[in-house]
PDB file of C-alpha atoms in Angstrom:
ATOM      1  CA  SER A   1      -9.455 -10.513  10.537  1.00  0.00           C
ATOM      2  CA  TYR A   2     -10.206 -10.264   7.178  1.00  0.00           C
ATOM      3  CA  GLU A   3      -7.515 -12.129   4.953  1.00  0.00           C
ATOM      4  CA  LEU A   4      -7.221 -11.534   1.363  1.00  0.00           C
ATOM      5  CA  THR A   5      -5.764 -15.275  -0.653  1.00  0.00           C
ATOM      6  CA  GLN A   6      -3.614 -14.401  -3.352  1.00  0.00           C
ATOM      7  CA  PRO A   7      -1.606 -17.422  -5.188  1.00  0.00           C
ATOM      8  CA  PRO A   8       2.113 -16.946  -4.739  1.00  0.00           C
ATOM      9  CA  SER A   9       2.882 -17.430  -8.109  1.00  0.00           C
ATOM     10  CA  VAL A  10       1.639 -17.152 -11.810  1.00  0.00           C
ATOM     11  CA  SER A  11       3.862 -17.783 -14.835  1.00  0.00           C
ATOM     12  CA  VAL A  12       2.624 -16.730 -18.585  1.00  0.00           C
ATOM     13  CA  SER A  13       4.250 -16.874 -21.721  1.00  0.00           C
ATOM     14  CA  PRO A  14       4.547 -13.752 -23.341  1.00  0.00           C
ATOM     15  CA  GLY A  15       1.638 -12.235 -25.352  1.00  0.00           C
ATOM     16  CA  GLN A  16      -0.735 -14.382 -23.584  1.00  0.00           C
ATOM     17  CA  THR A  17      -3.012 -13.679 -20.847  1.00  0.00           C
ATOM     18  CA  ALA A  18      -2.181 -13.539 -17.356  1.00  0.00           C
ATOM     19  CA  SER A  19      -4.954 -14.304 -14.420  1.00  0.00           C
ATOM     20  CA  ILE A  20      -4.015 -13.170 -10.766  1.00  0.00           C
ATOM     21  CA  THR A  21      -6.788 -14.154  -8.382  1.00  0.00           C
ATOM     22  CA  CYS A  22      -7.601 -12.658  -4.564  1.00  0.00           C
ATOM     23  CA  SER A  23     -10.107 -14.772  -2.828  1.00  0.00           C
ATOM     24  CA  ALA A  24     -11.778 -13.524   0.595  1.00  0.00           C
ATOM     25  CA  ASP A  25     -15.378 -13.643   2.129  1.00  0.00           C
ATOM     26  CA  LYS A  26     -17.668 -11.600   0.377  1.00  0.00           C
ATOM     27  CA  LEU A  27     -15.169  -9.465  -1.795  1.00  0.00           C
ATOM     28  CA  GLY A  28     -17.469  -8.870  -4.341  1.00  0.00           C
ATOM     29  CA  ASN A  29     -19.179  -6.600  -2.111  1.00  0.00           C
ATOM     30  CA  LYS A  30     -16.222  -4.300  -1.384  1.00  0.00           C
ATOM     31  CA  PHE A  31     -14.195  -2.599  -3.768  1.00  0.00           C
ATOM     32  CA  ALA A  32     -10.449  -4.109  -4.499  1.00  0.00           C
ATOM     33  CA  TRP A  33      -7.208  -2.185  -5.757  1.00  0.00           C
ATOM     34  CA  TRP A  34      -4.277  -3.721  -7.519  1.00  0.00           C
ATOM     35  CA  TYR A  35      -0.731  -2.513  -6.760  1.00  0.00           C
ATOM     36  CA  GLN A  36       2.272  -3.333  -9.236  1.00  0.00           C
ATOM     37  CA  GLN A  37       5.732  -3.830  -7.503  1.00  0.00           C
ATOM     38  CA  LYS A  38       8.797  -4.411  -8.942  1.00  0.00           C
ATOM     39  CA  PRO A  39      12.474  -5.250  -7.830  1.00  0.00           C
ATOM     40  CA  GLY A  40      14.042  -2.477  -5.497  1.00  0.00           C
ATOM     41  CA  GLN A  41      10.637  -0.279  -6.746  1.00  0.00           C
ATOM     42  CA  SER A  42       8.070   1.324  -4.823  1.00  0.00           C
ATOM     43  CA  PRO A  43       4.151  -0.139  -5.547  1.00  0.00           C
ATOM     44  CA  VAL A  44       2.193   1.582  -8.154  1.00  0.00           C
ATOM     45  CA  LEU A  45      -1.471   1.828  -8.638  1.00  0.00           C
ATOM     46  CA  VAL A  46      -2.438  -0.189 -11.625  1.00  0.00           C
ATOM     47  CA  ILE A  47      -6.515  -0.742 -10.520  1.00  0.00           C
ATOM     48  CA  TYR A  48      -8.316   0.853  -8.560  1.00  0.00           C
ATOM     49  CA  GLN A  49     -12.132   0.566  -7.032  1.00  0.00           C
ATOM     50  CA  ASP A  50     -12.408  -3.286  -9.034  1.00  0.00           C
ATOM     51  CA  SER A  51     -11.626  -2.439 -12.586  1.00  0.00           C
ATOM     52  CA  LYS A  52     -10.583   1.132 -13.355  1.00  0.00           C
ATOM     53  CA  ARG A  53      -7.322   1.908 -14.720  1.00  0.00           C
ATOM     54  CA  PRO A  54      -5.409   5.193 -13.134  1.00  0.00           C
ATOM     55  CA  SER A  55      -3.501   7.453 -15.777  1.00  0.00           C
ATOM     56  CA  GLY A  56      -0.509   5.937 -17.976  1.00  0.00           C
ATOM     57  CA  ILE A  57      -1.691   2.504 -16.887  1.00  0.00           C
ATOM     58  CA  PRO A  58      -1.936   0.236 -20.011  1.00  0.00           C
ATOM     59  CA  GLU A  59      -5.337  -1.224 -21.326  1.00  0.00           C
ATOM     60  CA  ARG A  60      -3.880  -4.750 -21.262  1.00  0.00           C
ATOM     61  CA  PHE A  61      -4.408  -4.419 -17.610  1.00  0.00           C
ATOM     62  CA  SER A  62      -8.300  -4.628 -16.422  1.00  0.00           C
ATOM     63  CA  GLY A  63      -9.440  -6.367 -13.251  1.00  0.00           C
ATOM     64  CA  ALA A  64     -12.938  -7.758 -11.869  1.00  0.00           C
ATOM     65  CA  ASN A  65     -14.677  -8.334  -8.579  1.00  0.00           C
ATOM     66  CA  SER A  66     -17.482 -10.816  -8.102  1.00  0.00           C
ATOM     67  CA  GLY A  67     -18.908 -13.404  -5.461  1.00  0.00           C
ATOM     68  CA  ASN A  68     -15.386 -14.184  -3.328  1.00  0.00           C
ATOM     69  CA  THR A  69     -13.155 -13.473  -5.666  1.00  0.00           C
ATOM     70  CA  ALA A  70     -11.499 -10.167  -7.306  1.00  0.00           C
ATOM     71  CA  THR A  71      -9.210 -11.085 -10.534  1.00  0.00           C
ATOM     72  CA  LEU A  72      -6.432  -9.024 -11.970  1.00  0.00           C
ATOM     73  CA  THR A  73      -6.133  -9.673 -15.923  1.00  0.00           C
ATOM     74  CA  ILE A  74      -2.967  -8.693 -18.148  1.00  0.00           C
ATOM     75  CA  SER A  75      -3.768  -9.336 -21.792  1.00  0.00           C
ATOM     76  CA  GLY A  76      -0.907  -9.656 -24.159  1.00  0.00           C
ATOM     77  CA  THR A  77       1.725 -10.290 -21.309  1.00  0.00           C
ATOM     78  CA  GLN A  78       4.894  -8.368 -21.634  1.00  0.00           C
ATOM     79  CA  ALA A  79       8.230  -8.862 -20.145  1.00  0.00           C
ATOM     80  CA  MET A  80       8.233  -5.491 -18.462  1.00  0.00           C
ATOM     81  CA  ASP A  81       5.158  -6.729 -16.975  1.00  0.00           C
ATOM     82  CA  GLU A  82       7.013  -9.579 -14.524  1.00  0.00           C
ATOM     83  CA  ALA A  83       6.484  -8.394 -11.098  1.00  0.00           C
ATOM     84  CA  ASP A  84       4.887  -8.778  -7.671  1.00  0.00           C
ATOM     85  CA  TYR A  85       1.194  -7.873  -7.653  1.00  0.00           C
ATOM     86  CA  TYR A  86      -0.647  -7.049  -4.274  1.00  0.00           C
ATOM     87  CA  CYS A  87      -4.633  -6.944  -3.937  1.00  0.00           C
ATOM     88  CA  GLN A  88      -6.253  -4.235  -1.830  1.00  0.00           C
ATOM     89  CA  ALA A  89      -9.835  -3.911   0.382  1.00  0.00           C
ATOM     90  CA  TRP A  90     -10.594  -2.232   3.209  1.00  0.00           C
ATOM     91  CA  ASP A  91     -11.999  -3.773   5.707  1.00  0.00           C
ATOM     92  CA  SER A  92     -14.012  -1.140   8.153  1.00  0.00           C
ATOM     93  CA  SER A  93     -11.408   1.473   8.990  1.00  0.00           C
ATOM     94  CA  SER A  94      -8.587  -1.095   7.981  1.00  0.00           C
ATOM     95  CA  VAL A  95      -6.707  -1.374   5.042  1.00  0.00           C
ATOM     96  CA  VAL A  96      -5.848  -5.051   4.482  1.00  0.00           C
ATOM     97  CA  PHE A  97      -3.317  -6.178   1.732  1.00  0.00           C
ATOM     98  CA  GLY A  98      -3.159  -9.845  -0.195  1.00  0.00           C
ATOM     99  CA  GLY A  99       0.171 -11.638   0.458  1.00  0.00           C
ATOM    100  CA  GLY A 100       1.418 -10.909  -3.263  1.00  0.00           C
ATOM    101  CA  THR A 101       1.638 -12.820  -6.334  1.00  0.00           C
ATOM    102  CA  LYS A 102       5.162 -12.802  -8.077  1.00  0.00           C
ATOM    103  CA  LEU A 103       4.382 -12.848 -11.812  1.00  0.00           C
ATOM    104  CA  THR A 104       6.912 -14.583 -14.073  1.00  0.00           C
ATOM    105  CA  VAL A 105       6.985 -13.889 -17.648  1.00  0.00           C
ATOM    106  CA  LEU A 106       8.366 -16.433 -19.324  1.00  0.00           C
TER     107      LEU A 106
ATOM    108  CA  GLU B   1       5.711  16.884  -9.392  1.00  0.00           C
ATOM    109  CA  VAL B   2       3.477  14.818  -7.035  1.00  0.00           C
ATOM    110  CA  GLN B   3       6.507  13.575  -4.510  1.00  0.00           C
ATOM    111  CA  LEU B   4       6.601  12.347  -1.334  1.00  0.00           C
ATOM    112  CA  VAL B   5       9.891  11.625   0.285  1.00  0.00           C
ATOM    113  CA  GLU B   6      10.263   9.862   3.113  1.00  0.00           C
ATOM    114  CA  SER B   7      13.427  10.028   6.567  1.00  0.00           C
ATOM    115  CA  GLY B   8      14.180   8.919   9.675  1.00  0.00           C
ATOM    116  CA  GLY B   9      14.761   5.699   9.389  1.00  0.00           C
ATOM    117  CA  GLY B  10      17.976   3.818  11.103  1.00  0.00           C
ATOM    118  CA  LEU B  11      19.230   0.942  13.002  1.00  0.00           C
ATOM    119  CA  VAL B  12      17.821   0.887  16.759  1.00  0.00           C
ATOM    120  CA  GLN B  13      18.136  -1.417  19.600  1.00  0.00           C
ATOM    121  CA  PRO B  14      15.045  -3.481  20.843  1.00  0.00           C
ATOM    122  CA  GLY B  15      12.214  -1.514  22.851  1.00  0.00           C
ATOM    123  CA  GLY B  16      13.870   1.628  21.078  1.00  0.00           C
ATOM    124  CA  SER B  17      12.035   5.068  19.554  1.00  0.00           C
ATOM    125  CA  LEU B  18      12.076   6.383  15.719  1.00  0.00           C
ATOM    126  CA  ARG B  19      10.334   9.401  14.138  1.00  0.00           C
ATOM    127  CA  LEU B  20       9.697   8.819  10.538  1.00  0.00           C
ATOM    128  CA  SER B  21       8.762  11.618   8.779  1.00  0.00           C
ATOM    129  CA  CYS B  22       7.117  12.211   5.218  1.00  0.00           C
ATOM    130  CA  VAL B  23       7.171  15.268   3.329  1.00  0.00           C
ATOM    131  CA  ALA B  24       4.952  15.628   0.488  1.00  0.00           C
ATOM    132  CA  SER B  25       4.724  18.361  -2.489  1.00  0.00           C
ATOM    133  CA  GLY B  26       3.131  18.917  -5.861  1.00  0.00           C
ATOM    134  CA  PHE B  27      -0.317  18.400  -4.745  1.00  0.00           C
ATOM    135  CA  ALA B  28      -3.035  19.541  -1.718  1.00  0.00           C
ATOM    136  CA  PHE B  29      -1.410  17.776   0.892  1.00  0.00           C
ATOM    137  CA  SER B  30      -3.933  18.621   3.707  1.00  0.00           C
ATOM    138  CA  SER B  31      -6.990  17.166   1.049  1.00  0.00           C
ATOM    139  CA  HIS B  32      -6.102  13.621   1.563  1.00  0.00           C
ATOM    140  CA  TRP B  33      -5.928  10.928   4.141  1.00  0.00           C
ATOM    141  CA  MET B  34      -2.125   9.673   4.395  1.00  0.00           C
ATOM    142  CA  HIS B  35      -0.547   6.593   5.582  1.00  0.00           C
ATOM    143  CA  TRP B  36       2.033   4.477   6.449  1.00  0.00           C
ATOM    144  CA  VAL B  37       2.435   0.663   4.628  1.00  0.00           C
ATOM    145  CA  ARG B  38       5.455  -1.325   5.931  1.00  0.00           C
ATOM    146  CA  GLN B  39       7.594  -3.916   3.966  1.00  0.00           C
ATOM    147  CA  ALA B  40       9.773  -7.015   5.864  1.00  0.00           C
ATOM    148  CA  PRO B  41      12.878  -7.797   4.043  1.00  0.00           C
ATOM    149  CA  GLY B  42      11.411 -10.303   1.289  1.00  0.00           C
ATOM    150  CA  LYS B  43       7.995 -10.253   2.479  1.00  0.00           C
ATOM    151  CA  GLY B  44       4.649  -8.211   1.414  1.00  0.00           C
ATOM    152  CA  LEU B  45       3.124  -5.049   1.864  1.00  0.00           C
ATOM    153  CA  MET B  46       1.207  -4.550   5.248  1.00  0.00           C
ATOM    154  CA  TRP B  47      -0.537  -1.291   5.986  1.00  0.00           C
ATOM    155  CA  VAL B  48       0.172   0.067   9.464  1.00  0.00           C
ATOM    156  CA  SER B  49      -1.697   3.337  10.266  1.00  0.00           C
ATOM    157  CA  GLY B  50      -4.115   6.240   8.306  1.00  0.00           C
ATOM    158  CA  ILE B  51      -4.454   9.773   9.394  1.00  0.00           C
ATOM    159  CA  HIS B  52      -7.407  12.335   8.300  1.00  0.00           C
ATOM    160  CA  ASN B  53      -6.937  15.492   6.411  1.00  0.00           C
ATOM    161  CA  ASP B  54      -7.044  17.622   9.188  1.00  0.00           C
ATOM    162  CA  GLY B  55      -5.663  14.968  11.603  1.00  0.00           C
ATOM    163  CA  SER B  56      -8.658  14.458  13.587  1.00  0.00           C
ATOM    164  CA  SER B  57      -8.945  10.649  13.030  1.00  0.00           C
ATOM    165  CA  THR B  58      -6.133   8.081  13.029  1.00  0.00           C
ATOM    166  CA  THR B  59      -6.239   4.814  12.729  1.00  0.00           C
ATOM    167  CA  TYR B  60      -3.727   1.397  13.103  1.00  0.00           C
ATOM    168  CA  ALA B  61      -3.345  -2.188  12.167  1.00  0.00           C
ATOM    169  CA  ASP B  62      -3.851  -3.825  15.659  1.00  0.00           C
ATOM    170  CA  SER B  63      -0.015  -5.312  15.680  1.00  0.00           C
ATOM    171  CA  VAL B  64       1.376  -1.397  16.201  1.00  0.00           C
ATOM    172  CA  LYS B  65      -1.241   0.085  18.225  1.00  0.00           C
ATOM    173  CA  GLY B  66      -0.188   1.458  21.479  1.00  0.00           C
ATOM    174  CA  ARG B  67       3.494   1.807  20.302  1.00  0.00           C
ATOM    175  CA  LEU B  68       3.007   3.654  16.740  1.00  0.00           C
ATOM    176  CA  THR B  69       1.521   7.105  16.893  1.00  0.00           C
ATOM    177  CA  ILE B  70       0.828   9.119  13.093  1.00  0.00           C
ATOM    178  CA  SER B  71       0.455  12.688  13.008  1.00  0.00           C
ATOM    179  CA  ARG B  72       0.730  15.239  10.296  1.00  0.00           C
ATOM    180  CA  ASP B  73       1.592  18.968  10.504  1.00  0.00           C
ATOM    181  CA  ASN B  74      -0.399  20.650   7.071  1.00  0.00           C
ATOM    182  CA  ALA B  75       1.355  23.641   7.672  1.00  0.00           C
ATOM    183  CA  LYS B  76       4.644  21.977   6.958  1.00  0.00           C
ATOM    184  CA  ASN B  77       2.885  19.488   4.448  1.00  0.00           C
ATOM    185  CA  THR B  78       4.545  16.679   6.704  1.00  0.00           C
ATOM    186  CA  MET B  79       3.523  13.294   8.200  1.00  0.00           C
ATOM    187  CA  TYR B  80       5.241  11.910  10.591  1.00  0.00           C
ATOM    188  CA  LEU B  81       4.655   8.049  12.928  1.00  0.00           C
ATOM    189  CA  GLN B  82       6.542   8.101  16.041  1.00  0.00           C
ATOM    190  CA  MET B  83       7.386   4.882  16.909  1.00  0.00           C
ATOM    191  CA  ASN B  84       8.449   3.562  20.301  1.00  0.00           C
ATOM    192  CA  SER B  85       8.960   0.039  22.335  1.00  0.00           C
ATOM    193  CA  LEU B  86      10.536  -1.168  19.066  1.00  0.00           C
ATOM    194  CA  ARG B  87      10.451  -5.469  18.118  1.00  0.00           C
ATOM    195  CA  ALA B  88      12.487  -6.970  15.935  1.00  0.00           C
ATOM    196  CA  GLU B  89       9.458  -7.413  14.201  1.00  0.00           C
ATOM    197  CA  ASP B  90       9.192  -4.059  12.924  1.00  0.00           C
ATOM    198  CA  THR B  91      12.465  -4.138  11.043  1.00  0.00           C
ATOM    199  CA  ALA B  92      10.954  -2.701   7.245  1.00  0.00           C
ATOM    200  CA  LEU B  93      11.053  -0.465   4.180  1.00  0.00           C
ATOM    201  CA  TYR B  94       8.445   1.804   5.410  1.00  0.00           C
ATOM    202  CA  TYR B  95       6.229   3.723   2.514  1.00  0.00           C
ATOM    203  CA  CYS B  96       4.203   6.827   3.373  1.00  0.00           C
ATOM    204  CA  ALA B  97       1.126   6.813   1.085  1.00  0.00           C
ATOM    205  CA  ARG B  98      -1.542   8.872  -0.088  1.00  0.00           C
ATOM    206  CA  GLU B  99      -4.822   7.721  -0.255  1.00  0.00           C
ATOM    207  CA  GLY B 100      -7.251   8.734  -2.972  1.00  0.00           C
ATOM    208  CA  MET B 101     -10.382  11.048  -3.693  1.00  0.00           C
ATOM    209  CA  ALA B 102     -12.984   8.273  -4.636  1.00  0.00           C
ATOM    210  CA  ALA B 103     -15.978  10.351  -4.824  1.00  0.00           C
ATOM    211  CA  ALA B 104     -17.716   7.847  -1.494  1.00  0.00           C
ATOM    212  CA  GLY B 105     -15.949   5.962   0.560  1.00  0.00           C
ATOM    213  CA  PRO B 106     -12.115   5.005   1.730  1.00  0.00           C
ATOM    214  CA  ASP B 107      -9.806   4.840  -1.407  1.00  0.00           C
ATOM    215  CA  GLY B 108      -6.845   2.944  -2.474  1.00  0.00           C
ATOM    216  CA  PHE B 109      -2.873   4.772  -2.619  1.00  0.00           C
ATOM    217  CA  ASP B 110      -2.289   6.560  -5.474  1.00  0.00           C
ATOM    218  CA  ILE B 111       1.101   7.796  -4.552  1.00  0.00           C
ATOM    219  CA  TRP B 112       3.608   6.240  -2.937  1.00  0.00           C
ATOM    220  CA  GLY B 113       7.340   7.242  -1.317  1.00  0.00           C
ATOM    221  CA  GLN B 114      10.635   5.474  -1.865  1.00  0.00           C
ATOM    222  CA  GLY B 115      10.402   4.508   1.419  1.00  0.00           C
ATOM    223  CA  THR B 116      12.921   4.428   4.468  1.00  0.00           C
ATOM    224  CA  THR B 117      14.056   1.419   6.188  1.00  0.00           C
ATOM    225  CA  VAL B 118      14.300   0.685  10.097  1.00  0.00           C
ATOM    226  CA  THR B 119      15.877  -2.123  11.396  1.00  0.00           C
ATOM    227  CA  VAL B 120      15.246  -3.096  15.000  1.00  0.00           C
ATOM    228  CA  SER B 121      18.240  -5.369  16.466  1.00  0.00           C
ATOM    229  CA  SER B 122      20.969  -5.219  19.137  1.00  0.00           C
TER     230      SER B 122
END
């Protein structure tokens, strides 16, 4: 089965750039989506089709996908960005999520 | 307001059954694929099942095939998840989610409900 691998945790200082990776075989040949989930809340879509931002998502969120790795980048990270982040892709007719990355802003 | 509201969760014994519902409002329900995604306590997201706009096609994660059945009633703007032969490992918060409408190919989940909790325990 297709697996998406994320680092369990990433730390970043306020105002700096955070990068969260999502790796899988030939992931660049597929689209990737990214979700943000804060404690006690439902997931929120922050990046779709590799690099597009839904309405209402700040410009500091960006995405890229090439080769075997998709990357979510948060520029000028703010304390409010502290959350769990999940990548997602489609494998045939099934949905696959990465294991999630806890972003700590300290 | 675009909204998804789940209900039907609860405590059930192993081997038991439960039916979850997801009521949609504020958008054209019959125009979207819909999905169930679950999250075990302290764990990550796991896709469970999806259903075509008109209910003609369904897909399932391997771990739930044969035990969980997804369906929808577009006249009632409602999606269901019939859960049979429940196991302890099915314990989770169950979200319903709307798939977006990409110009080509499948899309991600742009609207999520607040979730309903299923606990399987004796």
